[in-house]
Short mmCIF file of N, CA and C and ligand atoms in Angstrom, two decimals:
data_model
loop_
_atom_site.label_atom_id
_atom_site.label_comp_id
_atom_site.label_asym_id
_atom_site.label_seq_id
_atom_site.Cartn_x
_atom_site.Cartn_y
_atom_site.Cartn_z
N MET A 1361 97.91 127.58 82.43
CA MET A 1361 98.10 126.28 81.80
C MET A 1361 97.88 126.39 80.30
N SER A 1362 98.93 126.37 79.55
CA SER A 1362 98.81 126.56 78.11
C SER A 1362 98.26 125.31 77.43
N ASN A 1363 98.60 124.13 77.96
CA ASN A 1363 98.14 122.92 77.30
C ASN A 1363 97.08 122.18 78.13
N PHE A 1364 96.13 122.94 78.61
CA PHE A 1364 95.04 122.40 79.39
C PHE A 1364 94.13 121.56 78.50
N ASP A 1365 93.95 120.30 78.88
CA ASP A 1365 93.13 119.40 78.09
C ASP A 1365 92.04 118.81 78.99
N PHE A 1366 90.84 119.37 78.88
CA PHE A 1366 89.74 118.98 79.76
C PHE A 1366 89.32 117.53 79.52
N LYS A 1367 89.50 117.06 78.31
CA LYS A 1367 89.03 115.71 77.96
C LYS A 1367 90.01 114.61 78.35
N LYS A 1368 91.24 115.04 78.69
CA LYS A 1368 92.26 114.05 79.02
C LYS A 1368 91.84 113.21 80.22
N LYS A 1369 92.09 111.90 80.14
CA LYS A 1369 91.75 111.02 81.26
C LYS A 1369 93.06 110.47 81.86
N GLY A 1370 93.01 110.25 83.16
CA GLY A 1370 94.14 109.60 83.81
C GLY A 1370 95.26 110.53 84.22
N ALA A 1371 96.25 109.94 84.89
CA ALA A 1371 97.46 110.65 85.32
C ALA A 1371 98.55 109.62 85.49
N LYS A 1372 99.77 110.00 85.19
CA LYS A 1372 100.88 109.04 85.29
C LYS A 1372 101.36 108.88 86.72
N VAL A 1373 101.29 110.00 87.46
CA VAL A 1373 101.96 110.04 88.76
C VAL A 1373 101.02 110.57 89.84
N LEU A 1374 101.15 110.01 91.04
CA LEU A 1374 100.53 110.62 92.20
C LEU A 1374 101.66 111.29 92.99
N VAL A 1375 101.49 112.57 93.25
CA VAL A 1375 102.51 113.34 93.96
C VAL A 1375 102.03 113.61 95.38
N LEU A 1376 102.90 113.29 96.35
CA LEU A 1376 102.63 113.64 97.75
C LEU A 1376 103.62 114.72 98.16
N SER A 1377 103.08 115.84 98.67
CA SER A 1377 103.99 116.86 99.21
C SER A 1377 103.32 117.56 100.39
N CYS A 1378 104.08 118.46 101.01
CA CYS A 1378 103.62 119.17 102.21
C CYS A 1378 102.67 120.31 101.82
N ILE A 1379 101.95 120.84 102.82
CA ILE A 1379 101.05 121.96 102.56
C ILE A 1379 101.78 123.29 102.51
N ASP A 1380 103.07 123.30 102.85
CA ASP A 1380 103.84 124.54 102.98
C ASP A 1380 103.78 125.41 101.71
N PRO A 1381 103.22 126.64 101.84
CA PRO A 1381 103.04 127.49 100.64
C PRO A 1381 104.35 127.93 99.98
N ARG A 1382 105.45 127.91 100.72
CA ARG A 1382 106.72 128.38 100.13
C ARG A 1382 107.19 127.49 98.99
N PHE A 1383 106.73 126.26 98.96
CA PHE A 1383 107.26 125.32 97.95
C PHE A 1383 106.28 125.02 96.81
N ILE A 1384 105.10 125.62 96.86
CA ILE A 1384 104.08 125.29 95.85
C ILE A 1384 104.52 125.69 94.44
N ASP A 1385 105.01 126.92 94.28
CA ASP A 1385 105.47 127.37 92.95
C ASP A 1385 106.64 126.53 92.45
N LYS A 1386 107.60 126.30 93.35
CA LYS A 1386 108.78 125.48 93.01
C LYS A 1386 108.36 124.10 92.52
N LEU A 1387 107.44 123.48 93.27
CA LEU A 1387 107.00 122.13 92.95
C LEU A 1387 106.26 122.09 91.61
N THR A 1388 105.33 123.03 91.41
CA THR A 1388 104.56 123.08 90.16
C THR A 1388 105.49 123.27 88.98
N ASN A 1389 106.41 124.20 89.11
CA ASN A 1389 107.36 124.49 88.04
C ASN A 1389 108.23 123.26 87.74
N TYR A 1390 108.69 122.61 88.81
CA TYR A 1390 109.54 121.43 88.67
C TYR A 1390 108.80 120.31 87.94
N LEU A 1391 107.57 120.05 88.36
CA LEU A 1391 106.79 118.95 87.76
C LEU A 1391 106.38 119.26 86.33
N ASN A 1392 106.11 120.53 86.05
CA ASN A 1392 105.74 120.89 84.68
C ASN A 1392 106.91 120.76 83.72
N ASN A 1393 108.12 120.76 84.26
CA ASN A 1393 109.31 120.60 83.44
C ASN A 1393 109.91 119.21 83.53
N TYR A 1394 109.32 118.35 84.35
CA TYR A 1394 109.85 117.00 84.56
C TYR A 1394 109.50 116.14 83.36
N LYS A 1395 110.53 115.57 82.75
CA LYS A 1395 110.34 114.79 81.52
C LYS A 1395 109.31 113.66 81.72
N GLY A 1396 108.32 113.63 80.86
CA GLY A 1396 107.32 112.57 80.94
C GLY A 1396 106.21 112.82 81.94
N VAL A 1397 106.29 113.90 82.70
CA VAL A 1397 105.24 114.19 83.68
C VAL A 1397 104.42 115.42 83.27
N GLN A 1398 105.09 116.54 83.10
CA GLN A 1398 104.45 117.82 82.80
C GLN A 1398 103.20 118.03 83.66
N ASN A 1399 102.04 118.26 83.07
CA ASN A 1399 100.85 118.50 83.90
C ASN A 1399 100.16 117.22 84.32
N ASP A 1400 100.78 116.10 84.02
CA ASP A 1400 100.11 114.82 84.14
C ASP A 1400 100.30 114.15 85.50
N TYR A 1401 99.80 114.79 86.56
CA TYR A 1401 99.96 114.19 87.89
C TYR A 1401 98.78 114.54 88.80
N ASP A 1402 98.49 113.62 89.73
CA ASP A 1402 97.54 113.88 90.80
C ASP A 1402 98.33 114.46 91.96
N LEU A 1403 97.75 115.44 92.64
CA LEU A 1403 98.47 116.07 93.74
C LEU A 1403 97.76 115.83 95.06
N PHE A 1404 98.53 115.35 96.04
CA PHE A 1404 97.99 115.10 97.38
C PHE A 1404 98.89 115.79 98.40
N ASN A 1405 98.30 116.62 99.23
CA ASN A 1405 99.10 117.37 100.22
C ASN A 1405 98.73 117.00 101.65
N LEU A 1406 99.77 116.74 102.42
CA LEU A 1406 99.61 116.51 103.86
C LEU A 1406 100.71 117.31 104.57
N ALA A 1407 100.40 117.89 105.71
CA ALA A 1407 101.45 118.55 106.49
C ALA A 1407 102.57 117.55 106.74
N GLY A 1408 103.78 117.91 106.35
CA GLY A 1408 104.93 117.02 106.55
C GLY A 1408 105.07 115.92 105.50
N ALA A 1409 104.16 115.85 104.54
CA ALA A 1409 104.20 114.83 103.48
C ALA A 1409 104.47 113.44 104.06
N GLU A 1410 105.69 112.89 103.86
CA GLU A 1410 106.02 111.54 104.34
C GLU A 1410 105.87 111.42 105.86
N LEU A 1411 106.18 112.48 106.57
CA LEU A 1411 106.09 112.42 108.03
C LEU A 1411 104.63 112.36 108.48
N GLY A 1412 103.75 113.08 107.77
CA GLY A 1412 102.32 113.01 108.05
C GLY A 1412 101.79 111.60 107.88
N VAL A 1413 102.26 110.92 106.85
CA VAL A 1413 101.84 109.54 106.58
C VAL A 1413 102.31 108.62 107.71
N LEU A 1414 103.53 108.84 108.17
CA LEU A 1414 104.11 107.97 109.21
C LEU A 1414 103.50 108.22 110.59
N GLU A 1415 103.24 109.49 110.89
CA GLU A 1415 102.86 109.88 112.25
C GLU A 1415 101.37 109.84 112.53
N LYS A 1416 100.55 110.11 111.52
CA LYS A 1416 99.10 110.27 111.76
C LYS A 1416 98.32 109.19 111.04
N LYS A 1417 97.71 108.31 111.85
CA LYS A 1417 97.00 107.17 111.27
C LYS A 1417 95.85 107.59 110.34
N PRO A 1418 94.98 108.53 110.76
CA PRO A 1418 93.88 108.92 109.84
C PRO A 1418 94.40 109.52 108.54
N TRP A 1419 95.51 110.27 108.59
CA TRP A 1419 96.08 110.86 107.39
C TRP A 1419 96.60 109.75 106.47
N ARG A 1420 97.27 108.76 107.11
CA ARG A 1420 97.81 107.64 106.36
C ARG A 1420 96.68 106.89 105.64
N GLU A 1421 95.59 106.64 106.38
CA GLU A 1421 94.45 105.93 105.79
C GLU A 1421 93.87 106.71 104.62
N THR A 1422 93.74 108.02 104.79
CA THR A 1422 93.20 108.87 103.71
C THR A 1422 94.13 108.84 102.51
N PHE A 1423 95.42 108.92 102.76
CA PHE A 1423 96.40 108.87 101.66
C PHE A 1423 96.30 107.54 100.91
N LEU A 1424 96.25 106.43 101.67
CA LEU A 1424 96.18 105.11 101.04
C LEU A 1424 94.89 104.95 100.22
N GLU A 1425 93.80 105.52 100.73
CA GLU A 1425 92.54 105.47 99.96
C GLU A 1425 92.67 106.27 98.67
N HIS A 1426 93.38 107.37 98.73
CA HIS A 1426 93.57 108.18 97.52
C HIS A 1426 94.47 107.49 96.51
N ILE A 1427 95.41 106.69 96.99
CA ILE A 1427 96.22 105.91 96.05
C ILE A 1427 95.30 104.92 95.32
N ASP A 1428 94.41 104.28 96.07
CA ASP A 1428 93.48 103.33 95.45
C ASP A 1428 92.60 104.03 94.41
N ILE A 1429 92.12 105.22 94.77
CA ILE A 1429 91.26 105.98 93.83
C ILE A 1429 92.07 106.40 92.60
N ALA A 1430 93.29 106.87 92.83
CA ALA A 1430 94.14 107.29 91.71
C ALA A 1430 94.46 106.11 90.79
N LEU A 1431 94.61 104.93 91.39
CA LEU A 1431 94.86 103.73 90.57
C LEU A 1431 93.62 103.37 89.75
N LYS A 1432 92.48 103.42 90.41
CA LYS A 1432 91.23 103.04 89.77
C LYS A 1432 90.83 104.04 88.69
N LEU A 1433 90.83 105.31 89.02
CA LEU A 1433 90.32 106.33 88.10
C LEU A 1433 91.36 106.80 87.09
N HIS A 1434 92.60 106.91 87.53
CA HIS A 1434 93.62 107.54 86.68
C HIS A 1434 94.71 106.59 86.21
N LYS A 1435 94.70 105.37 86.72
CA LYS A 1435 95.70 104.37 86.33
C LYS A 1435 97.13 104.88 86.51
N ILE A 1436 97.39 105.46 87.67
CA ILE A 1436 98.74 105.97 87.93
C ILE A 1436 99.77 104.83 87.89
N LYS A 1437 101.00 105.19 87.50
CA LYS A 1437 102.07 104.19 87.41
C LYS A 1437 103.17 104.45 88.44
N LYS A 1438 103.18 105.68 88.96
CA LYS A 1438 104.28 106.09 89.85
C LYS A 1438 103.76 106.92 91.00
N ILE A 1439 104.53 106.88 92.10
CA ILE A 1439 104.28 107.79 93.20
C ILE A 1439 105.57 108.56 93.48
N PHE A 1440 105.46 109.89 93.50
CA PHE A 1440 106.59 110.75 93.83
C PHE A 1440 106.32 111.36 95.21
N VAL A 1441 107.30 111.28 96.11
CA VAL A 1441 107.14 111.90 97.42
C VAL A 1441 108.16 113.03 97.58
N PHE A 1442 107.65 114.22 97.86
CA PHE A 1442 108.49 115.41 98.00
C PHE A 1442 108.57 115.83 99.46
N SER A 1443 109.76 115.73 100.03
CA SER A 1443 110.02 116.21 101.38
C SER A 1443 110.64 117.60 101.27
N HIS A 1444 110.54 118.40 102.33
CA HIS A 1444 111.23 119.70 102.24
C HIS A 1444 111.88 120.06 103.57
N ILE A 1445 112.96 120.82 103.47
CA ILE A 1445 113.67 121.24 104.68
C ILE A 1445 112.88 122.35 105.37
N ASP A 1446 113.21 122.59 106.63
CA ASP A 1446 112.58 123.64 107.42
C ASP A 1446 111.06 123.40 107.51
N CYS A 1447 110.68 122.16 107.71
CA CYS A 1447 109.26 121.78 107.71
C CYS A 1447 108.67 121.91 109.12
N GLY A 1448 107.58 122.64 109.24
CA GLY A 1448 106.91 122.85 110.52
C GLY A 1448 106.48 121.55 111.18
N MET A 1449 106.01 120.61 110.37
CA MET A 1449 105.56 119.31 110.89
C MET A 1449 106.73 118.54 111.52
N TYR A 1450 107.91 118.66 110.94
CA TYR A 1450 109.10 118.03 111.53
C TYR A 1450 109.44 118.68 112.88
N LYS A 1451 109.37 120.01 112.90
CA LYS A 1451 109.70 120.73 114.15
C LYS A 1451 108.76 120.33 115.27
N VAL A 1452 107.45 120.26 114.96
CA VAL A 1452 106.45 119.91 115.97
C VAL A 1452 106.62 118.45 116.41
N THR A 1453 106.73 117.55 115.44
CA THR A 1453 106.80 116.12 115.74
C THR A 1453 108.01 115.75 116.57
N TYR A 1454 109.18 116.31 116.20
CA TYR A 1454 110.42 115.94 116.90
C TYR A 1454 110.82 116.96 117.96
N ASP A 1455 109.94 117.95 118.19
CA ASP A 1455 110.20 119.00 119.16
C ASP A 1455 111.59 119.63 118.92
N MET A 1456 111.80 120.11 117.69
CA MET A 1456 113.09 120.71 117.32
C MET A 1456 112.87 122.19 117.00
N LYS A 1457 113.86 123.01 117.36
CA LYS A 1457 113.80 124.43 116.99
C LYS A 1457 114.05 124.59 115.50
N GLU A 1458 115.05 123.85 115.01
CA GLU A 1458 115.40 123.89 113.59
C GLU A 1458 115.20 122.52 112.98
N ASP A 1459 114.68 122.51 111.78
CA ASP A 1459 114.60 121.25 111.04
C ASP A 1459 115.80 121.21 110.11
N ASP A 1460 116.95 120.80 110.69
CA ASP A 1460 118.18 120.82 109.90
C ASP A 1460 118.86 119.44 109.83
N ASN A 1461 118.15 118.42 110.29
CA ASN A 1461 118.68 117.05 110.17
C ASN A 1461 118.13 116.45 108.88
N HIS A 1462 118.86 116.68 107.81
CA HIS A 1462 118.32 116.30 106.51
C HIS A 1462 118.30 114.81 106.26
N LEU A 1463 119.17 114.11 106.99
CA LEU A 1463 119.17 112.66 106.87
C LEU A 1463 117.85 112.06 107.38
N LEU A 1464 117.27 112.74 108.36
CA LEU A 1464 115.99 112.31 108.93
C LEU A 1464 114.90 112.31 107.84
N HIS A 1465 114.95 113.30 106.96
CA HIS A 1465 113.99 113.36 105.85
C HIS A 1465 114.17 112.14 104.93
N LYS A 1466 115.42 111.83 104.68
CA LYS A 1466 115.73 110.70 103.80
C LYS A 1466 115.26 109.39 104.43
N VAL A 1467 115.52 109.25 105.73
CA VAL A 1467 115.10 108.04 106.45
C VAL A 1467 113.58 107.88 106.39
N ASN A 1468 112.86 108.98 106.60
CA ASN A 1468 111.39 108.91 106.59
C ASN A 1468 110.85 108.66 105.18
N LEU A 1469 111.47 109.25 104.19
CA LEU A 1469 111.07 108.98 102.80
C LEU A 1469 111.24 107.49 102.50
N ASP A 1470 112.38 106.95 102.92
CA ASP A 1470 112.65 105.52 102.69
C ASP A 1470 111.61 104.65 103.37
N LYS A 1471 111.27 105.02 104.62
CA LYS A 1471 110.30 104.25 105.41
C LYS A 1471 108.94 104.21 104.71
N VAL A 1472 108.47 105.38 104.29
CA VAL A 1472 107.16 105.46 103.65
C VAL A 1472 107.15 104.65 102.35
N ILE A 1473 108.19 104.81 101.56
CA ILE A 1473 108.23 104.13 100.26
C ILE A 1473 108.37 102.62 100.44
N GLU A 1474 109.14 102.21 101.43
CA GLU A 1474 109.26 100.78 101.74
C GLU A 1474 107.88 100.18 102.06
N ASN A 1475 107.09 100.90 102.86
CA ASN A 1475 105.75 100.43 103.21
C ASN A 1475 104.80 100.44 102.01
N LEU A 1476 104.91 101.48 101.19
CA LEU A 1476 104.04 101.57 100.01
C LEU A 1476 104.35 100.44 99.02
N LYS A 1477 105.63 100.11 98.92
CA LYS A 1477 106.04 99.04 98.00
C LYS A 1477 105.40 97.70 98.36
N LYS A 1478 105.21 97.49 99.66
CA LYS A 1478 104.57 96.24 100.11
C LYS A 1478 103.11 96.19 99.65
N LEU A 1479 102.44 97.35 99.67
CA LEU A 1479 101.03 97.42 99.27
C LEU A 1479 100.88 97.46 97.75
N HIS A 1480 101.80 98.17 97.10
CA HIS A 1480 101.71 98.37 95.64
C HIS A 1480 103.06 98.12 94.98
N PRO A 1481 103.44 96.82 94.89
CA PRO A 1481 104.77 96.51 94.36
C PRO A 1481 104.95 96.86 92.88
N LYS A 1482 103.86 97.01 92.15
CA LYS A 1482 104.00 97.29 90.72
C LYS A 1482 104.26 98.77 90.42
N LEU A 1483 103.95 99.62 91.37
CA LEU A 1483 104.19 101.06 91.15
C LEU A 1483 105.67 101.38 91.27
N LYS A 1484 106.07 102.44 90.59
CA LYS A 1484 107.44 102.92 90.71
C LYS A 1484 107.45 104.14 91.65
N TYR A 1485 108.56 104.29 92.37
CA TYR A 1485 108.62 105.32 93.39
C TYR A 1485 109.85 106.21 93.22
N LYS A 1486 109.68 107.48 93.54
CA LYS A 1486 110.82 108.40 93.56
C LYS A 1486 110.74 109.31 94.78
N ARG A 1487 111.94 109.64 95.29
CA ARG A 1487 112.04 110.50 96.47
C ARG A 1487 112.71 111.82 96.10
N PHE A 1488 112.18 112.89 96.64
CA PHE A 1488 112.73 114.22 96.34
C PHE A 1488 112.89 115.00 97.63
N LEU A 1489 113.91 115.86 97.64
CA LEU A 1489 114.10 116.77 98.76
C LEU A 1489 114.12 118.20 98.23
N MET A 1490 113.20 119.02 98.75
CA MET A 1490 113.13 120.42 98.32
C MET A 1490 113.90 121.28 99.32
N ILE A 1491 114.86 122.03 98.79
CA ILE A 1491 115.63 122.93 99.63
C ILE A 1491 115.41 124.35 99.11
N GLU A 1492 116.00 125.32 99.80
CA GLU A 1492 115.75 126.72 99.44
C GLU A 1492 116.06 126.98 97.96
N LYS A 1493 117.18 126.42 97.49
CA LYS A 1493 117.64 126.75 96.14
C LYS A 1493 117.04 125.89 95.03
N GLY A 1494 116.34 124.83 95.40
CA GLY A 1494 115.78 123.99 94.35
C GLY A 1494 115.37 122.62 94.84
N ILE A 1495 115.16 121.71 93.90
CA ILE A 1495 114.65 120.38 94.24
C ILE A 1495 115.66 119.30 93.83
N ILE A 1496 115.94 118.39 94.75
CA ILE A 1496 116.89 117.31 94.49
C ILE A 1496 116.15 115.99 94.35
N ASN A 1497 116.36 115.32 93.24
CA ASN A 1497 115.83 113.97 93.03
C ASN A 1497 116.79 113.00 93.70
N LEU A 1498 116.38 112.41 94.81
CA LEU A 1498 117.28 111.54 95.58
C LEU A 1498 117.53 110.22 94.87
N ASP A 1499 116.77 109.95 93.82
CA ASP A 1499 116.99 108.74 93.02
C ASP A 1499 117.65 109.08 91.70
N GLY A 1500 118.12 110.28 91.56
CA GLY A 1500 118.76 110.69 90.32
C GLY A 1500 120.06 111.43 90.59
N LYS A 1501 120.42 112.25 89.64
CA LYS A 1501 121.65 113.03 89.77
C LYS A 1501 121.35 114.34 90.49
N VAL A 1502 122.24 114.72 91.39
CA VAL A 1502 122.07 116.01 92.07
C VAL A 1502 122.47 117.12 91.10
N PRO A 1503 121.58 118.09 90.85
CA PRO A 1503 121.95 119.18 89.93
C PRO A 1503 123.20 119.92 90.42
N LYS A 1504 124.03 120.33 89.48
CA LYS A 1504 125.32 120.98 89.80
C LYS A 1504 125.16 122.13 90.79
N LYS A 1505 124.16 122.98 90.54
CA LYS A 1505 123.99 124.17 91.39
C LYS A 1505 123.57 123.83 92.82
N LEU A 1506 123.13 122.58 93.04
CA LEU A 1506 122.68 122.17 94.38
C LEU A 1506 123.66 121.22 95.07
N LYS A 1507 124.70 120.80 94.33
CA LYS A 1507 125.63 119.78 94.81
C LYS A 1507 126.29 120.15 96.14
N ALA A 1508 126.81 121.37 96.24
CA ALA A 1508 127.51 121.80 97.46
C ALA A 1508 126.56 121.77 98.65
N ASP A 1509 125.35 122.29 98.47
CA ASP A 1509 124.36 122.31 99.55
C ASP A 1509 123.97 120.90 99.95
N TYR A 1510 123.81 120.05 98.95
CA TYR A 1510 123.39 118.67 99.21
C TYR A 1510 124.46 117.92 100.01
N ASP A 1511 125.71 118.03 99.57
CA ASP A 1511 126.82 117.34 100.26
C ASP A 1511 126.92 117.80 101.71
N LYS A 1512 126.73 119.10 101.92
CA LYS A 1512 126.83 119.66 103.25
C LYS A 1512 125.73 119.09 104.13
N MET A 1513 124.50 119.04 103.60
CA MET A 1513 123.38 118.58 104.43
C MET A 1513 123.42 117.07 104.67
N MET A 1514 124.12 116.34 103.78
CA MET A 1514 124.23 114.90 103.99
C MET A 1514 125.52 114.56 104.76
N GLY A 1515 126.21 115.58 105.23
CA GLY A 1515 127.39 115.39 106.06
C GLY A 1515 128.62 114.89 105.31
N LYS A 1516 128.66 115.19 103.98
CA LYS A 1516 129.81 114.74 103.19
C LYS A 1516 130.93 115.77 103.22
ZN1 LIG B 761 106.29 121.11 105.61
#
């Protein structure tokens, strides 16, 4: 961390993502280059990210408590939720050999954010899908190098 500032208070964003180690470097790199975010985020990890929140009541309660803490201590303004393909939590929850139904990720992201909006209407929300080749902002433009993969997984 070249611009580590120990005295800095607060964070702009609370990030929810999966515990999967394959995506940690990708996510860190992506967020450090994300305009207006850089190192300025709280990180919360649950197996399956959005699916963990939907499926497991104690996890959901812990996540919601952390949102309250992040609001109180860090005055966060946004919540970013990162889903990823080939997720073990999806395979276990839906009893699937392959986690290749990418629309399911989108549906679950929408569900979680819809519920969060009811609790925290003033916060802004963004949904992301992490695939092998990179990260797609589902509320933004799909990067050119990921467009073909994205269209294919969304059945276009
Ligand atoms: Zn996962």
